[in-house]
Every structure is written in C-alpha cells, then in structure tokens.
Amino acid sequence: MTVSSLIEKGFNAVTLPQGDRMVNGVYIGDLLSWVMSSCSADNIWITIMSNINVIAVASLTDASCVILAEGVTLQDDVIKEAEKKGVNVLSTDKSSYEVAVLLSDILK
C-alpha cells in the first residue's frame, strides 16, 4: 500500500511530496523522543502534535507519512517545511484510536 492510496480511504492530504512511499506498519505517539526511538522506517505515524518538530522527527525516523488525528492542523511554515523535507502529512477528524482501527483493517 502507498501513502497516496490512503486518500481513497478518507484521509486528507496536507502535503504529499512522496505519495508513492510504501507503508509498512503504524506507530502512535506524541512524545517526540519516544517516537524517535520507536517509530520504524516506512511506518505511518499517528499523532496530535502539530509543531515543526513533528516534521523533523518524521524525517529522522523516515516515516512514510504522518497522520494528524482529531482535526489537528499545521501552520503554513510547518507545511512548507514538510514539503521541503519530503514528508507526507495527512489529516483526519478521527481519534488516534479510530485511525488505528481503520488502518488495521486496511493493512491486513
């Protein structure tokens, strides 16, 4: 499955510079230092964090994309940084739990 195919499942694209990235697992977390040590390359990272450090951590861990849950939005400067670093960011109004359940069904 690719990040772009998640758009068809109801996620909204915030940035999609590498929509063809493959997805291989999911990580949920909001403590950035924990995410840095636990999120694997090609994972979807689900978070409610919205500051510029999210983009840095997503880039560092080589996450396939970040999904912003619960209607979280990014400021324009954070969106520009995500595009510059090639970080895919999707959003949804669903809770982190609802996103995880949906992705569990999709990734089977």
PDB file of C-alpha atoms in Angstrom:
ATOM      1  CA  MET A   1       0.000   0.000   0.000  1.00  0.00           C
ATOM      2  CA  THR A   2       1.183   3.540  -0.743  1.00  0.00           C
ATOM      3  CA  VAL A   3       0.547   6.752   1.137  1.00  0.00           C
ATOM      4  CA  SER A   4      -1.471   8.099  -1.816  1.00  0.00           C
ATOM      5  CA  SER A   5      -3.870   5.172  -1.568  1.00  0.00           C
ATOM      6  CA  LEU A   6      -4.812   6.340   1.940  1.00  0.00           C
ATOM      7  CA  ILE A   7      -6.516   9.358   0.364  1.00  0.00           C
ATOM      8  CA  GLU A   8      -9.062   6.960  -1.127  1.00  0.00           C
ATOM      9  CA  LYS A   9      -9.761   5.686   2.411  1.00  0.00           C
ATOM     10  CA  GLY A  10     -10.899   9.104   3.634  1.00  0.00           C
ATOM     11  CA  PHE A  11      -7.686  10.788   4.766  1.00  0.00           C
ATOM     12  CA  ASN A  12      -6.974  14.358   3.650  1.00  0.00           C
ATOM     13  CA  ALA A  13      -3.645  15.281   2.080  1.00  0.00           C
ATOM     14  CA  VAL A  14      -1.889  18.189   3.769  1.00  0.00           C
ATOM     15  CA  THR A  15       1.391  17.554   1.953  1.00  0.00           C
ATOM     16  CA  LEU A  16       2.072  14.692  -0.407  1.00  0.00           C
ATOM     17  CA  PRO A  17       5.564  15.176  -1.876  1.00  0.00           C
ATOM     18  CA  GLN A  18       6.245  11.424  -1.853  1.00  0.00           C
ATOM     19  CA  GLY A  19       2.818   9.889  -2.315  1.00  0.00           C
ATOM     20  CA  ASP A  20       4.317   6.722  -3.775  1.00  0.00           C
ATOM     21  CA  ARG A  21       6.027   5.832  -0.461  1.00  0.00           C
ATOM     22  CA  MET A  22       5.142   2.338   0.712  1.00  0.00           C
ATOM     23  CA  VAL A  23       3.566   1.783   4.123  1.00  0.00           C
ATOM     24  CA  ASN A  24       4.926  -0.898   6.422  1.00  0.00           C
ATOM     25  CA  GLY A  25       3.296  -0.613   9.840  1.00  0.00           C
ATOM     26  CA  VAL A  26       1.893   2.033  12.159  1.00  0.00           C
ATOM     27  CA  TYR A  27       3.200   3.858  15.202  1.00  0.00           C
ATOM     28  CA  ILE A  28       1.110   6.034  17.538  1.00  0.00           C
ATOM     29  CA  GLY A  29       2.710   8.520  19.884  1.00  0.00           C
ATOM     30  CA  ASP A  30       3.005  12.138  20.932  1.00  0.00           C
ATOM     31  CA  LEU A  31       6.197  12.143  22.990  1.00  0.00           C
ATOM     32  CA  LEU A  32       8.755  13.056  20.326  1.00  0.00           C
ATOM     33  CA  SER A  33      11.759  11.434  21.997  1.00  0.00           C
ATOM     34  CA  TRP A  34       9.792   8.188  22.303  1.00  0.00           C
ATOM     35  CA  VAL A  35       8.735   8.369  18.661  1.00  0.00           C
ATOM     36  CA  MET A  36      12.362   8.902  17.614  1.00  0.00           C
ATOM     37  CA  SER A  37      13.387   5.684  19.349  1.00  0.00           C
ATOM     38  CA  SER A  38      10.360   3.581  18.392  1.00  0.00           C
ATOM     39  CA  CYS A  39       8.926   4.585  15.008  1.00  0.00           C
ATOM     40  CA  SER A  40      10.400   2.486  12.207  1.00  0.00           C
ATOM     41  CA  ALA A  41      11.134   3.477   8.626  1.00  0.00           C
ATOM     42  CA  ASP A  42       8.066   3.312   6.370  1.00  0.00           C
ATOM     43  CA  ASN A  43       5.677   3.399   9.352  1.00  0.00           C
ATOM     44  CA  ILE A  44       2.647   5.643   9.411  1.00  0.00           C
ATOM     45  CA  TRP A  45       2.995   7.876  12.466  1.00  0.00           C
ATOM     46  CA  ILE A  46      -0.300   8.914  14.085  1.00  0.00           C
ATOM     47  CA  THR A  47      -0.095  11.985  16.327  1.00  0.00           C
ATOM     48  CA  ILE A  48      -1.945  15.038  17.586  1.00  0.00           C
ATOM     49  CA  MET A  49       1.256  17.094  17.700  1.00  0.00           C
ATOM     50  CA  SER A  50       1.440  19.929  15.193  1.00  0.00           C
ATOM     51  CA  ASN A  51       4.686  21.829  15.710  1.00  0.00           C
ATOM     52  CA  ILE A  52       7.665  21.912  13.388  1.00  0.00           C
ATOM     53  CA  ASN A  53       9.443  19.233  15.431  1.00  0.00           C
ATOM     54  CA  VAL A  54       6.947  16.680  14.085  1.00  0.00           C
ATOM     55  CA  ILE A  55       8.410  17.203  10.629  1.00  0.00           C
ATOM     56  CA  ALA A  56      11.967  16.823  11.937  1.00  0.00           C
ATOM     57  CA  VAL A  57      11.115  13.579  13.755  1.00  0.00           C
ATOM     58  CA  ALA A  58       9.196  12.178  10.764  1.00  0.00           C
ATOM     59  CA  SER A  59      12.205  12.912   8.570  1.00  0.00           C
ATOM     60  CA  LEU A  60      14.662  11.454  11.092  1.00  0.00           C
ATOM     61  CA  THR A  61      12.690   8.209  11.501  1.00  0.00           C
ATOM     62  CA  ASP A  62      11.939   8.014   7.756  1.00  0.00           C
ATOM     63  CA  ALA A  63       8.218   7.585   8.443  1.00  0.00           C
ATOM     64  CA  SER A  64       6.184   7.041   5.286  1.00  0.00           C
ATOM     65  CA  CYS A  65       3.742   9.685   6.490  1.00  0.00           C
ATOM     66  CA  VAL A  66       2.337  11.497   9.481  1.00  0.00           C
ATOM     67  CA  ILE A  67      -1.386  11.313  10.123  1.00  0.00           C
ATOM     68  CA  LEU A  68      -2.689  14.202  12.183  1.00  0.00           C
ATOM     69  CA  ALA A  69      -5.665  12.937  14.185  1.00  0.00           C
ATOM     70  CA  GLU A  70      -8.581  14.743  15.858  1.00  0.00           C
ATOM     71  CA  GLY A  71      -8.756  17.593  13.351  1.00  0.00           C
ATOM     72  CA  VAL A  72      -5.256  18.870  14.117  1.00  0.00           C
ATOM     73  CA  THR A  73      -3.931  21.316  11.516  1.00  0.00           C
ATOM     74  CA  LEU A  74      -0.477  22.643  10.651  1.00  0.00           C
ATOM     75  CA  GLN A  75       0.600  26.242  10.331  1.00  0.00           C
ATOM     76  CA  ASP A  76       1.831  27.358   6.914  1.00  0.00           C
ATOM     77  CA  ASP A  77       5.506  27.399   7.930  1.00  0.00           C
ATOM     78  CA  VAL A  78       5.261  23.784   9.125  1.00  0.00           C
ATOM     79  CA  ILE A  79       3.589  22.746   5.869  1.00  0.00           C
ATOM     80  CA  LYS A  80       6.378  24.401   3.886  1.00  0.00           C
ATOM     81  CA  GLU A  81       8.999  22.575   5.952  1.00  0.00           C
ATOM     82  CA  ALA A  82       7.228  19.258   5.380  1.00  0.00           C
ATOM     83  CA  GLU A  83       7.213  19.861   1.631  1.00  0.00           C
ATOM     84  CA  LYS A  84      10.874  20.903   1.701  1.00  0.00           C
ATOM     85  CA  LYS A  85      11.893  17.761   3.624  1.00  0.00           C
ATOM     86  CA  GLY A  86       9.648  15.474   1.554  1.00  0.00           C
ATOM     87  CA  VAL A  87       7.417  14.500   4.486  1.00  0.00           C
ATOM     88  CA  ASN A  88       3.920  13.274   3.640  1.00  0.00           C
ATOM     89  CA  VAL A  89       1.279  14.612   6.030  1.00  0.00           C
ATOM     90  CA  LEU A  90      -2.343  13.503   6.082  1.00  0.00           C
ATOM     91  CA  SER A  91      -5.141  14.608   8.385  1.00  0.00           C
ATOM     92  CA  THR A  92      -8.452  13.378   9.719  1.00  0.00           C
ATOM     93  CA  ASP A  93     -11.097  14.298  12.284  1.00  0.00           C
ATOM     94  CA  LYS A  94     -10.988  10.740  13.656  1.00  0.00           C
ATOM     95  CA  SER A  95      -9.350   9.983  17.003  1.00  0.00           C
ATOM     96  CA  SER A  96      -5.995   8.216  17.115  1.00  0.00           C
ATOM     97  CA  TYR A  97      -7.807   5.046  18.162  1.00  0.00           C
ATOM     98  CA  GLU A  98     -10.255   5.273  15.251  1.00  0.00           C
ATOM     99  CA  VAL A  99      -7.370   5.824  12.824  1.00  0.00           C
ATOM    100  CA  ALA A 100      -5.515   2.810  14.226  1.00  0.00           C
ATOM    101  CA  VAL A 101      -8.594   0.581  13.882  1.00  0.00           C
ATOM    102  CA  LEU A 102      -9.163   1.755  10.309  1.00  0.00           C
ATOM    103  CA  LEU A 103      -5.505   1.220   9.374  1.00  0.00           C
ATOM    104  CA  SER A 104      -5.539  -2.214  10.982  1.00  0.00           C
ATOM    105  CA  ASP A 105      -8.331  -3.216   8.630  1.00  0.00           C
ATOM    106  CA  ILE A 106      -6.680  -1.583   5.602  1.00  0.00           C
ATOM    107  CA  LEU A 107      -3.206  -3.050   6.153  1.00  0.00           C
ATOM    108  CA  LYS A 108      -4.353  -6.669   6.636  1.00  0.00           C
TER     109      LYS A 108
END
